[in-house]
Amino acid sequence: MRKIQFFDTTLRDGEQTPGVNFNTKEKVQIALQLEKWGIDTIEAGFPIASIGDFEAVQAIAQAASQMTVAGLARCQKKDIDRAYEALKAARYPQIHVFLATSDVHMKYKLKMTPAEVLAAIKEHVSYAATLFEKVQFSPEDATRTRKTFLLEAVQTAIDAGATIINIPDTVGYSNPTEYGKLFAYLIDNIKSDQEIIFSSHCHDDLGMATANALAAIENGANRVEGTVNGIGERAGNTALEEIAVALHIRKEYYQAATSIRLAETKRTSDIVARLSGVAVPRNKAVIGANAFAHESGIHQDGVLKNPETYEIITPQLVGVENNSLPLGKLSGRHAFVTKLQELGYRLSEEEIKPAFQRFKALADKKKQITDQDLLALLADEVRSEADSAHLTGLQVQYVSCGRQGAIVSVAQGETTRVASAVGSGSIQAIYNAIDDIFQQQPTLVSYEINALSGGEDAQAEVHISIECPETKRRINGIGVDFDVLEASAKAYVQASSFLKKEAAQSDD
Ligand code: KIV
Ligand code: ZN
């Protein structure tokens, strides 16, 4: 069987999802879980993009021990140098250089002629090859590029030293037949005396990202790029968990193996959902909450007689454990730490202490602490930084004529700020008071509330997204609490704190 390599870009293309912004601690946690999942190469970020991106790539380069760590670079010497600096500590470093090749991108975005584009590819891929053993090149918007020019661009990159060629369907325009044929055409026509790895990179604008990637594999691609839960720019990227499970379930058809440990799939998905703030839709293939639920009587009857009647994927295959042992009030530190590791978190000694205290406080209020409770607690611990603001008090009361009033207090470092406001409902009153504290007027783009687990003592989980009217920057926030108003306030404070911090950083 041939081997299909998995290239994960959750921390780069995935972070381009509106509202998602991971801090370095979060990126390292995700990277370590991706390594445990069996990812071959992680795209840790775009080092030239910001100091934060650079530092995160550096931290992942240090933390990863088995997987290759890649950094993105435009066809510019300064980008390649920055990626080289960030990846110095990586055991297996790789650079990913890209340049657009479609007419529309060359003419309007790059303002370059095709000849200039070819020259830039030659110059920068050659330069990258002097610093990196593994050089990947991507002709951006490949699927809307003239085929003969695409071949010329790819051949130029190969001649300059690229050994990995990634073919991005940047705007999710292609379909499986066409995308598969494109791989067959390029593979048949390139000339090289070295082994060239072809890789797929699909976006889901027409809902075909998974099908397109599988078509590429059928036509010779030995590598697939994508993200966990399919997060990413616009409609997102190929969901890697879908590819991993499809190749496994249909292995007789695809005749391809991977290094993915499928039993780590659900855990990987949970960590990314928590830390990105992007909830997994219930009907999402492979890892959605309904993926293993059988509703109709006929289906239930069939599954009871033989699960194979309606279930091609078992929950056990992807690590959806029904029998996972919940923790409780009497669980000690050892059980807690073991559970953290099981959930994919590796915390330092100083980080374990406050997390354990919070766990104990939660266990006083709730009989059984589920994995979902713990994931929420840990994500909150990893998300919050020493300088982030947090909710310290909330009071809500009915005022008159259907109006509600709220008094909110928020602490940040040594400072506590208190504000009061009214609104047509409790949430509006709370959010108006928080706006007053942060001196902001963002747009509330979305507000969602879910129960974290089943049962009457379930905690509420609120996901919100706010947008700064001036910069149009979107930030997600998550709040978890037994009380829905507190959860709503926590989510809004978290997002407001990130927004403020970003504004301060861009002022510097
Ligand atoms: O979608 C795209 O074209 C990309 C490139 C940077 C590979 O993400
Ligand atoms: Zn992309």
Short mmCIF file of C-alpha atoms and ligand atoms in Angstrom, two decimals:
data_model
loop_
_atom_site.label_atom_id
_atom_site.label_comp_id
_atom_site.label_asym_id
_atom_site.label_seq_id
_atom_site.Cartn_x
_atom_site.Cartn_y
_atom_site.Cartn_z
CA MET A 1 0.00 0.00 0.00
CA ARG A 2 1.26 3.48 -0.70
CA LYS A 3 1.43 5.97 2.16
CA ILE A 4 -0.55 9.21 2.16
CA GLN A 5 1.13 11.93 4.19
CA PHE A 6 -1.03 14.28 6.26
CA PHE A 7 -0.15 18.00 6.30
CA ASP A 8 -2.12 19.95 8.88
CA THR A 9 -2.65 23.68 8.46
CA THR A 10 -5.10 24.25 11.35
CA LEU A 11 -2.72 26.79 12.89
CA ARG A 12 -2.19 28.71 9.64
CA ASP A 13 -5.10 28.38 7.16
CA GLY A 14 -7.37 27.30 10.03
CA GLU A 15 -6.49 30.43 11.98
CA GLN A 16 -7.76 32.45 9.02
CA THR A 17 -11.31 31.48 10.11
CA PRO A 18 -13.13 34.71 11.05
CA GLY A 19 -12.92 35.17 14.81
CA VAL A 20 -10.19 32.62 15.46
CA ASN A 21 -6.98 33.75 17.03
CA PHE A 22 -4.88 31.26 18.95
CA ASN A 23 -2.27 32.35 21.45
CA THR A 24 1.11 30.58 21.57
CA LYS A 25 0.11 28.32 24.48
CA GLU A 26 -2.98 27.19 22.59
CA LYS A 27 -0.97 26.59 19.42
CA VAL A 28 1.53 24.41 21.27
CA GLN A 29 -1.27 22.34 22.88
CA ILE A 30 -2.88 21.81 19.49
CA ALA A 31 0.47 20.98 17.86
CA LEU A 32 1.27 18.35 20.49
CA GLN A 33 -2.13 16.74 20.03
CA LEU A 34 -1.65 16.77 16.24
CA GLU A 35 1.63 14.96 16.73
CA LYS A 36 -0.12 12.40 18.91
CA TRP A 37 -2.81 12.03 16.25
CA GLY A 38 -0.07 11.11 13.74
CA ILE A 39 0.23 14.19 11.53
CA ASP A 40 3.34 14.03 9.30
CA THR A 41 3.81 17.78 8.79
CA ILE A 42 2.32 20.72 10.65
CA GLU A 43 2.15 24.18 9.12
CA ALA A 44 2.80 26.05 12.33
CA GLY A 45 2.22 29.53 10.95
CA PHE A 46 3.35 32.37 8.71
CA PRO A 47 6.42 33.67 10.57
CA ILE A 48 6.68 37.05 8.78
CA ALA A 49 3.00 37.85 9.50
CA SER A 50 3.52 39.01 13.11
CA ILE A 51 5.74 38.63 16.16
CA GLY A 52 3.07 36.35 17.65
CA ASP A 53 3.16 34.06 14.59
CA PHE A 54 6.95 33.99 14.64
CA GLU A 55 7.07 33.08 18.33
CA ALA A 56 4.43 30.40 17.96
CA VAL A 57 6.29 28.76 15.05
CA GLN A 58 9.47 28.88 17.13
CA ALA A 59 7.74 27.32 20.15
CA ILE A 60 6.24 24.52 18.03
CA ALA A 61 9.60 23.91 16.34
CA GLN A 62 11.02 23.32 19.82
CA ALA A 63 8.12 21.23 21.11
CA ALA A 64 7.62 18.85 18.16
CA SER A 65 9.76 15.76 18.21
CA GLN A 66 8.49 13.53 15.41
CA MET A 67 6.59 15.58 12.87
CA THR A 68 8.00 18.00 10.31
CA VAL A 69 7.32 21.66 11.14
CA ALA A 70 6.63 23.98 8.22
CA GLY A 71 6.44 27.75 7.93
CA LEU A 72 4.71 29.70 5.15
CA ALA A 73 6.51 32.31 3.03
CA ARG A 74 5.61 34.47 0.07
CA CYS A 75 8.07 34.65 -2.81
CA GLN A 76 10.09 37.23 -0.90
CA LYS A 77 13.57 36.86 0.56
CA LYS A 78 12.55 38.48 3.88
CA ASP A 79 9.73 35.92 4.33
CA ILE A 80 12.08 33.00 3.68
CA ASP A 81 14.70 34.39 6.08
CA ARG A 82 12.07 34.86 8.78
CA ALA A 83 10.79 31.30 8.31
CA TYR A 84 14.36 30.03 8.53
CA GLU A 85 14.90 31.89 11.83
CA ALA A 86 11.64 30.61 13.30
CA LEU A 87 12.30 27.00 12.29
CA LYS A 88 15.94 26.79 13.38
CA ALA A 89 15.14 24.60 16.38
CA ALA A 90 12.95 22.15 14.45
CA ARG A 91 14.20 18.61 14.15
CA TYR A 92 12.60 18.34 10.71
CA PRO A 93 12.04 21.82 9.25
CA GLN A 94 10.25 22.58 5.99
CA ILE A 95 9.43 25.77 4.10
CA HIS A 96 6.26 26.37 2.13
CA VAL A 97 6.72 29.05 -0.55
CA PHE A 98 3.72 30.25 -2.55
CA LEU A 99 2.90 32.61 -5.41
CA ALA A 100 -0.33 33.04 -7.34
CA THR A 101 -0.41 31.87 -10.96
CA SER A 102 -3.97 32.50 -12.18
CA ASP A 103 -4.52 35.38 -14.62
CA VAL A 104 -6.87 37.17 -12.26
CA HIS A 105 -4.38 37.03 -9.36
CA MET A 106 -1.34 37.94 -11.48
CA LYS A 107 -3.07 40.90 -13.15
CA TYR A 108 -5.02 42.45 -10.27
CA LYS A 109 -3.36 41.29 -7.06
CA LEU A 110 0.29 40.85 -7.92
CA LYS A 111 0.41 43.24 -10.90
CA MET A 112 3.02 40.95 -12.43
CA THR A 113 3.34 39.44 -15.88
CA PRO A 114 3.50 35.65 -16.26
CA ALA A 115 7.21 35.94 -17.10
CA GLU A 116 7.82 37.92 -13.89
CA VAL A 117 5.93 35.29 -11.88
CA LEU A 118 8.09 32.50 -13.31
CA ALA A 119 11.24 34.50 -12.56
CA ALA A 120 10.10 35.13 -8.97
CA ILE A 121 9.40 31.41 -8.47
CA LYS A 122 12.84 30.50 -9.81
CA GLU A 123 14.64 33.08 -7.68
CA HIS A 124 12.87 32.39 -4.40
CA VAL A 125 12.52 28.63 -4.55
CA SER A 126 16.25 28.46 -5.38
CA TYR A 127 17.00 30.70 -2.42
CA ALA A 128 14.77 28.64 -0.10
CA ALA A 129 16.59 25.49 -1.25
CA THR A 130 19.89 26.94 0.01
CA LEU A 131 18.40 27.07 3.54
CA PHE A 132 16.01 24.11 3.67
CA GLU A 133 16.32 20.49 2.69
CA LYS A 134 12.56 20.23 2.14
CA VAL A 135 11.01 22.95 -0.02
CA GLN A 136 7.33 22.97 -0.88
CA PHE A 137 5.92 25.24 -3.57
CA SER A 138 2.25 26.18 -4.06
CA PRO A 139 0.95 27.96 -7.17
CA GLU A 140 -1.90 29.82 -5.44
CA ASP A 141 -5.27 29.63 -7.24
CA ALA A 142 -3.92 26.70 -9.25
CA THR A 143 -7.35 25.45 -10.27
CA ARG A 144 -8.14 28.75 -12.05
CA THR A 145 -4.70 28.89 -13.69
CA ARG A 146 -4.22 28.13 -17.39
CA LYS A 147 -3.11 24.49 -17.45
CA THR A 148 -0.03 24.95 -19.60
CA PHE A 149 1.12 27.91 -17.50
CA LEU A 150 0.51 25.92 -14.32
CA LEU A 151 2.76 23.17 -15.65
CA GLU A 152 5.42 25.78 -16.47
CA ALA A 153 5.20 27.25 -12.96
CA VAL A 154 5.41 23.82 -11.33
CA GLN A 155 8.33 22.76 -13.55
CA THR A 156 10.14 26.02 -12.70
CA ALA A 157 9.72 25.33 -8.98
CA ILE A 158 10.96 21.74 -9.39
CA ASP A 159 13.98 22.86 -11.42
CA ALA A 160 14.74 25.39 -8.68
CA GLY A 161 14.75 22.72 -5.95
CA ALA A 162 11.16 22.15 -4.75
CA THR A 163 10.41 18.50 -4.04
CA ILE A 164 6.87 18.98 -2.77
CA ILE A 165 4.28 20.51 -5.09
CA ASN A 166 1.00 21.55 -3.55
CA ILE A 167 -1.92 22.35 -5.86
CA PRO A 168 -4.32 24.71 -4.06
CA ASP A 169 -7.95 25.01 -4.97
CA THR A 170 -7.76 28.39 -3.25
CA VAL A 171 -11.35 29.48 -3.82
CA GLY A 172 -12.99 26.03 -3.70
CA TYR A 173 -13.84 26.22 -7.41
CA SER A 174 -12.93 22.77 -8.65
CA ASN A 175 -14.81 19.47 -8.68
CA PRO A 176 -13.50 15.93 -8.15
CA THR A 177 -13.28 14.93 -11.82
CA GLU A 178 -11.50 18.11 -12.84
CA TYR A 179 -9.20 18.27 -9.83
CA GLY A 180 -8.21 14.61 -10.20
CA LYS A 181 -7.43 15.13 -13.90
CA LEU A 182 -5.27 18.14 -13.05
CA PHE A 183 -3.07 15.95 -10.82
CA ALA A 184 -2.83 13.26 -13.49
CA TYR A 185 -1.84 15.89 -16.09
CA LEU A 186 0.85 17.48 -13.91
CA ILE A 187 2.28 14.17 -12.70
CA ASP A 188 2.45 12.83 -16.27
CA ASN A 189 4.11 15.92 -17.65
CA ILE A 190 6.68 17.13 -15.12
CA LYS A 191 10.29 16.18 -15.57
CA SER A 192 12.46 15.44 -12.57
CA ASP A 193 15.21 13.08 -11.59
CA GLN A 194 14.07 13.29 -7.95
CA GLU A 195 10.91 11.96 -6.34
CA ILE A 196 8.30 14.74 -6.30
CA ILE A 197 5.48 14.60 -3.79
CA PHE A 198 2.19 16.04 -5.05
CA SER A 199 -0.17 17.41 -2.46
CA SER A 200 -3.81 18.54 -2.46
CA HIS A 201 -5.07 21.69 -0.72
CA CYS A 202 -8.80 22.29 -1.03
CA HIS A 203 -11.29 24.86 0.19
CA ASP A 204 -14.93 23.99 0.73
CA ASP A 205 -16.79 26.84 -1.00
CA LEU A 206 -18.86 24.40 -3.08
CA GLY A 207 -18.88 21.70 -0.41
CA MET A 208 -16.41 19.52 -2.33
CA ALA A 209 -13.18 19.87 -0.34
CA THR A 210 -13.13 16.28 0.94
CA ALA A 211 -14.23 14.77 -2.37
CA ASN A 212 -11.66 16.85 -4.26
CA ALA A 213 -8.82 15.77 -1.97
CA LEU A 214 -9.79 12.12 -2.36
CA ALA A 215 -9.88 12.56 -6.15
CA ALA A 216 -6.34 13.99 -5.99
CA ILE A 217 -5.24 10.94 -4.00
CA GLU A 218 -6.81 8.64 -6.60
CA ASN A 219 -4.84 10.45 -9.27
CA GLY A 220 -1.41 10.31 -7.69
CA ALA A 221 -1.27 12.84 -4.84
CA ASN A 222 0.68 11.34 -1.95
CA ARG A 223 -0.04 14.13 0.46
CA VAL A 224 -3.18 15.84 1.64
CA GLU A 225 -3.42 19.25 3.29
CA GLY A 226 -6.29 20.31 5.51
CA THR A 227 -7.43 21.28 8.95
CA VAL A 228 -9.08 19.69 11.95
CA ASN A 229 -12.88 20.07 11.82
CA GLY A 230 -12.39 21.68 8.40
CA ILE A 231 -11.96 25.16 9.89
CA GLY A 232 -10.48 27.85 7.67
CA GLU A 233 -11.01 30.89 5.49
CA ARG A 234 -14.67 31.30 4.31
CA ALA A 235 -16.27 27.80 4.06
CA GLY A 236 -13.08 26.22 5.40
CA ASN A 237 -10.58 23.59 4.25
CA THR A 238 -10.62 19.85 3.73
CA ALA A 239 -11.44 18.25 7.10
CA LEU A 240 -8.50 15.91 7.72
CA GLU A 241 -10.51 13.63 10.00
CA GLU A 242 -12.85 12.93 7.08
CA ILE A 243 -9.94 11.96 4.81
CA ALA A 244 -8.34 9.77 7.48
CA VAL A 245 -11.55 7.87 8.15
CA ALA A 246 -12.50 7.61 4.45
CA LEU A 247 -9.10 6.11 3.60
CA HIS A 248 -9.51 3.65 6.47
CA ILE A 249 -13.11 2.61 5.85
CA ARG A 250 -12.56 2.33 2.08
CA LYS A 251 -8.99 0.97 2.22
CA GLU A 252 -9.73 -1.76 -0.29
CA TYR A 253 -10.75 0.92 -2.74
CA TYR A 254 -8.01 3.49 -2.08
CA GLN A 255 -5.21 1.03 -1.25
CA ALA A 256 -3.53 3.70 0.85
CA ALA A 257 -2.23 3.80 4.41
CA THR A 258 -1.68 6.77 6.73
CA SER A 259 0.08 7.39 10.06
CA ILE A 260 -3.11 8.71 11.66
CA ARG A 261 -4.08 7.09 14.98
CA LEU A 262 -7.81 7.14 14.46
CA ALA A 263 -8.63 6.64 18.14
CA GLU A 264 -7.16 10.12 18.80
CA THR A 265 -9.52 11.76 16.29
CA LYS A 266 -12.33 12.88 18.60
CA ARG A 267 -9.87 14.26 21.15
CA THR A 268 -8.06 16.22 18.45
CA SER A 269 -11.35 17.60 17.20
CA ASP A 270 -12.47 18.53 20.74
CA ILE A 271 -9.28 20.46 21.50
CA VAL A 272 -9.46 22.43 18.26
CA ALA A 273 -13.18 23.18 18.73
CA ARG A 274 -12.58 24.44 22.27
CA LEU A 275 -9.53 26.54 21.58
CA SER A 276 -10.79 28.00 18.30
CA GLY A 277 -14.23 28.74 19.68
CA VAL A 278 -15.70 27.20 16.50
CA ALA A 279 -18.26 24.61 17.57
CA VAL A 280 -18.54 21.41 15.53
CA PRO A 281 -21.97 21.20 13.81
CA ARG A 282 -24.03 18.33 15.21
CA ASN A 283 -24.34 16.70 11.79
CA LYS A 284 -20.65 17.02 10.91
CA ALA A 285 -19.27 13.81 9.34
CA VAL A 286 -17.09 11.61 11.56
CA ILE A 287 -17.04 13.73 14.73
CA GLY A 288 -20.40 15.56 14.97
CA ALA A 289 -22.60 14.78 17.99
CA ASN A 290 -25.18 13.11 15.73
CA ALA A 291 -22.65 11.09 13.71
CA PHE A 292 -23.51 7.96 15.69
CA ALA A 293 -27.10 8.73 16.66
CA HIS A 294 -29.84 6.62 15.11
CA GLU A 295 -33.23 8.26 15.27
CA SER A 296 -35.70 6.40 13.11
CA GLY A 297 -37.32 3.23 14.43
CA ILE A 298 -36.22 1.20 11.41
CA HIS A 299 -32.60 2.29 11.84
CA GLN A 300 -32.63 1.68 15.61
CA ASP A 301 -34.08 -1.76 15.08
CA GLY A 302 -31.42 -2.55 12.45
CA VAL A 303 -28.54 -1.31 14.61
CA LEU A 304 -29.74 -3.34 17.58
CA LYS A 305 -29.82 -6.46 15.42
CA ASN A 306 -26.45 -5.74 13.82
CA PRO A 307 -24.67 -2.31 13.96
CA GLU A 308 -23.31 -2.88 10.46
CA THR A 309 -26.80 -2.34 9.03
CA TYR A 310 -26.57 1.43 9.42
CA GLU A 311 -23.18 2.16 10.98
CA ILE A 312 -20.08 2.17 8.79
CA ILE A 313 -17.95 3.96 11.41
CA THR A 314 -17.98 2.79 15.01
CA PRO A 315 -17.69 5.40 17.77
CA GLN A 316 -14.71 3.45 19.13
CA LEU A 317 -12.83 3.81 15.86
CA VAL A 318 -12.56 7.59 16.23
CA GLY A 319 -12.27 7.64 20.01
CA VAL A 320 -15.82 8.57 20.95
CA GLU A 321 -15.82 6.62 24.19
CA ASN A 322 -19.09 5.92 25.90
CA ASN A 323 -17.44 4.31 28.86
CA SER A 324 -14.89 7.02 29.67
CA LEU A 325 -14.66 7.31 33.45
CA PRO A 326 -15.97 10.63 34.72
CA LEU A 327 -14.15 12.34 37.57
CA GLY A 328 -15.89 13.47 40.75
CA LYS A 329 -15.46 15.22 44.08
CA LEU A 330 -13.29 12.45 45.49
CA SER A 331 -10.91 12.21 42.54
CA GLY A 332 -7.36 13.14 43.47
CA ARG A 333 -4.63 15.07 41.71
CA HIS A 334 -3.18 11.92 40.16
CA ALA A 335 -6.48 10.93 38.52
CA PHE A 336 -6.90 14.52 37.38
CA VAL A 337 -3.44 14.67 35.74
CA THR A 338 -3.93 11.27 34.09
CA LYS A 339 -7.22 12.48 32.67
CA LEU A 340 -5.60 15.69 31.36
CA GLN A 341 -3.05 13.65 29.45
CA GLU A 342 -5.76 11.40 28.13
CA LEU A 343 -7.58 14.49 26.85
CA GLY A 344 -4.46 15.62 25.03
CA TYR A 345 -3.35 18.38 27.40
CA ARG A 346 0.18 18.60 28.68
CA LEU A 347 0.37 21.26 31.38
CA SER A 348 3.41 22.34 33.36
CA GLU A 349 3.49 21.92 37.16
CA GLU A 350 2.57 25.60 37.69
CA GLU A 351 -0.34 25.29 35.28
CA ILE A 352 -1.69 22.12 36.91
CA LYS A 353 -2.14 23.77 40.32
CA PRO A 354 -4.78 26.38 39.39
CA ALA A 355 -6.47 23.95 37.00
CA PHE A 356 -6.80 21.39 39.81
CA GLN A 357 -8.24 24.05 42.16
CA ARG A 358 -10.82 24.97 39.55
CA PHE A 359 -11.63 21.31 39.05
CA LYS A 360 -12.22 20.89 42.80
CA ALA A 361 -14.47 23.96 42.87
CA LEU A 362 -16.45 22.55 39.97
CA ALA A 363 -16.69 19.11 41.61
CA ASP A 364 -18.28 20.76 44.66
CA LYS A 365 -21.16 21.90 42.47
CA LYS A 366 -21.47 18.98 40.07
CA LYS A 367 -21.57 15.30 40.91
CA GLN A 368 -19.91 13.94 37.79
CA ILE A 369 -17.36 15.95 35.87
CA THR A 370 -17.53 14.83 32.24
CA ASP A 371 -14.78 15.06 29.64
CA GLN A 372 -16.65 18.01 28.14
CA ASP A 373 -16.59 19.84 31.51
CA LEU A 374 -12.88 19.21 31.80
CA LEU A 375 -12.11 20.23 28.23
CA ALA A 376 -13.93 23.49 28.84
CA LEU A 377 -12.05 24.12 32.06
CA LEU A 378 -8.68 23.35 30.47
CA ALA A 379 -9.35 25.41 27.38
CA ASP A 380 -10.21 28.34 29.62
CA GLU A 381 -6.99 27.83 31.56
CA VAL A 382 -4.90 27.73 28.36
CA ARG A 383 -6.80 30.61 26.71
CA SER A 384 -6.43 33.03 29.58
CA GLU A 385 -3.14 34.83 29.88
CA ALA A 386 -1.73 36.69 32.85
CA ASP A 387 -2.84 40.01 31.38
CA SER A 388 -6.31 39.00 30.21
CA ALA A 389 -9.42 40.46 31.78
CA HIS A 390 -11.95 38.26 33.58
CA LEU A 391 -15.39 38.60 35.05
CA THR A 392 -15.41 39.05 38.83
CA GLY A 393 -19.01 40.05 39.54
CA LEU A 394 -22.44 40.16 37.95
CA GLN A 395 -25.77 41.37 39.22
CA VAL A 396 -28.91 41.53 37.06
CA GLN A 397 -32.28 42.95 38.01
CA TYR A 398 -35.61 43.91 36.54
CA VAL A 399 -35.84 47.72 36.28
CA SER A 400 -39.25 48.72 34.87
CA CYS A 401 -41.27 48.67 31.65
CA GLY A 402 -39.61 45.40 30.60
CA ARG A 403 -36.12 46.86 31.00
CA GLN A 404 -33.32 45.00 32.75
CA GLY A 405 -30.35 46.46 34.60
CA ALA A 406 -26.90 44.92 35.06
CA ILE A 407 -23.89 45.71 37.22
CA VAL A 408 -20.70 44.06 35.98
CA SER A 409 -17.21 44.02 37.41
CA VAL A 410 -14.13 42.97 35.46
CA ALA A 411 -10.61 42.55 36.79
CA GLN A 412 -7.41 42.84 34.86
CA GLY A 413 -4.15 42.55 36.75
CA GLU A 414 -4.50 44.76 39.84
CA THR A 415 -7.35 46.85 38.42
CA THR A 416 -11.05 46.14 38.81
CA ARG A 417 -13.57 48.15 36.81
CA VAL A 418 -17.29 48.27 37.51
CA ALA A 419 -20.07 49.56 35.26
CA SER A 420 -23.83 49.45 35.18
CA ALA A 421 -26.22 49.67 32.24
CA VAL A 422 -29.78 48.91 31.19
CA GLY A 423 -31.07 47.03 28.16
CA SER A 424 -34.21 45.54 26.69
CA GLY A 425 -33.13 42.16 28.01
CA SER A 426 -30.62 40.81 30.53
CA ILE A 427 -27.97 39.98 27.92
CA GLN A 428 -28.21 43.43 26.34
CA ALA A 429 -27.88 45.11 29.74
CA ILE A 430 -24.82 42.99 30.60
CA TYR A 431 -23.17 43.58 27.22
CA ASN A 432 -23.83 47.34 27.43
CA ALA A 433 -22.11 47.44 30.83
CA ILE A 434 -19.12 45.46 29.50
CA ASP A 435 -18.91 47.83 26.50
CA ASP A 436 -18.72 50.68 28.97
CA ILE A 437 -15.87 48.98 30.86
CA PHE A 438 -13.87 48.34 27.68
CA GLN A 439 -14.89 51.66 26.09
CA GLN A 440 -15.95 49.85 22.92
CA GLN A 441 -18.89 49.57 20.53
CA PRO A 442 -18.41 46.22 18.74
CA THR A 443 -21.09 44.47 16.70
CA LEU A 444 -22.34 41.22 18.19
CA VAL A 445 -22.16 38.98 15.12
CA SER A 446 -23.30 35.72 16.67
CA TYR A 447 -24.49 34.31 19.98
CA GLU A 448 -25.03 30.59 20.56
CA ILE A 449 -25.82 28.66 23.68
CA ASN A 450 -25.48 24.93 24.29
CA ALA A 451 -25.48 22.55 27.23
CA LEU A 452 -22.02 21.10 27.76
CA SER A 453 -23.34 17.68 28.71
CA GLY A 454 -26.67 16.05 29.43
CA GLY A 455 -28.49 16.29 32.77
CA GLU A 456 -30.08 19.04 34.80
CA ASP A 457 -26.78 20.06 36.33
CA ALA A 458 -25.16 20.60 32.92
CA GLN A 459 -23.10 23.74 32.48
CA ALA A 460 -24.10 26.25 29.82
CA GLU A 461 -21.60 27.05 27.11
CA VAL A 462 -21.97 30.34 25.27
CA HIS A 463 -20.11 31.04 22.01
CA ILE A 464 -20.09 34.60 20.76
CA SER A 465 -18.39 36.46 17.97
CA ILE A 466 -17.90 40.22 17.99
CA GLU A 467 -16.60 42.50 15.26
CA CYS A 468 -14.79 45.79 15.56
CA PRO A 469 -16.68 48.24 13.27
CA GLU A 470 -13.50 50.09 12.25
CA THR A 471 -11.12 47.21 11.48
CA LYS A 472 -13.80 44.59 10.72
CA ARG A 473 -11.69 42.20 12.82
CA ARG A 474 -13.76 39.40 14.33
CA ILE A 475 -13.01 37.71 17.64
CA ASN A 476 -14.65 34.65 19.19
CA GLY A 477 -15.26 34.25 22.91
CA ILE A 478 -16.45 31.26 24.94
CA GLY A 479 -17.94 31.32 28.42
CA VAL A 480 -18.92 28.32 30.51
CA ASP A 481 -20.93 28.46 33.72
CA PHE A 482 -23.88 26.87 35.49
CA ASP A 483 -25.68 30.14 35.02
CA VAL A 484 -26.45 31.19 31.42
CA LEU A 485 -26.09 34.90 32.19
CA GLU A 486 -22.68 34.40 33.78
CA ALA A 487 -21.61 32.21 30.83
CA SER A 488 -22.79 34.95 28.44
CA ALA A 489 -20.89 37.63 30.36
CA LYS A 490 -17.70 35.52 30.49
CA ALA A 491 -17.78 34.93 26.72
CA TYR A 492 -18.20 38.66 26.05
CA VAL A 493 -15.44 39.66 28.47
CA GLN A 494 -13.06 37.15 26.89
CA ALA A 495 -13.70 38.39 23.34
CA SER A 496 -13.54 42.07 24.44
CA SER A 497 -10.23 41.46 26.19
CA PHE A 498 -8.71 39.93 23.00
CA LEU A 499 -10.09 42.76 20.88
CA LYS A 500 -8.57 45.38 23.19
CA LYS A 501 -5.24 43.59 23.23
CA GLU A 502 -5.13 43.36 19.44
CA ALA A 503 -5.97 47.04 19.08
CA ALA A 504 -3.16 47.90 21.53
CA GLN A 505 -0.70 45.71 19.60
CA SER A 506 -1.59 47.27 16.25
CA ASP A 507 -1.14 50.77 17.80
CA ASP A 508 2.43 49.87 18.87
O1 KIV B 1 -5.52 28.31 -0.34
C1 KIV B 1 -4.38 28.63 -0.68
O2 KIV B 1 -4.08 28.93 -1.83
C2 KIV B 1 -3.36 28.67 0.38
C3 KIV B 1 -1.94 28.79 -0.07
C4 KIV B 1 -1.15 29.69 0.78
C5 KIV B 1 -1.36 27.42 -0.15
O3 KIV B 1 -3.66 28.54 1.54
ZN ZN B 2 -5.73 27.66 1.69
#
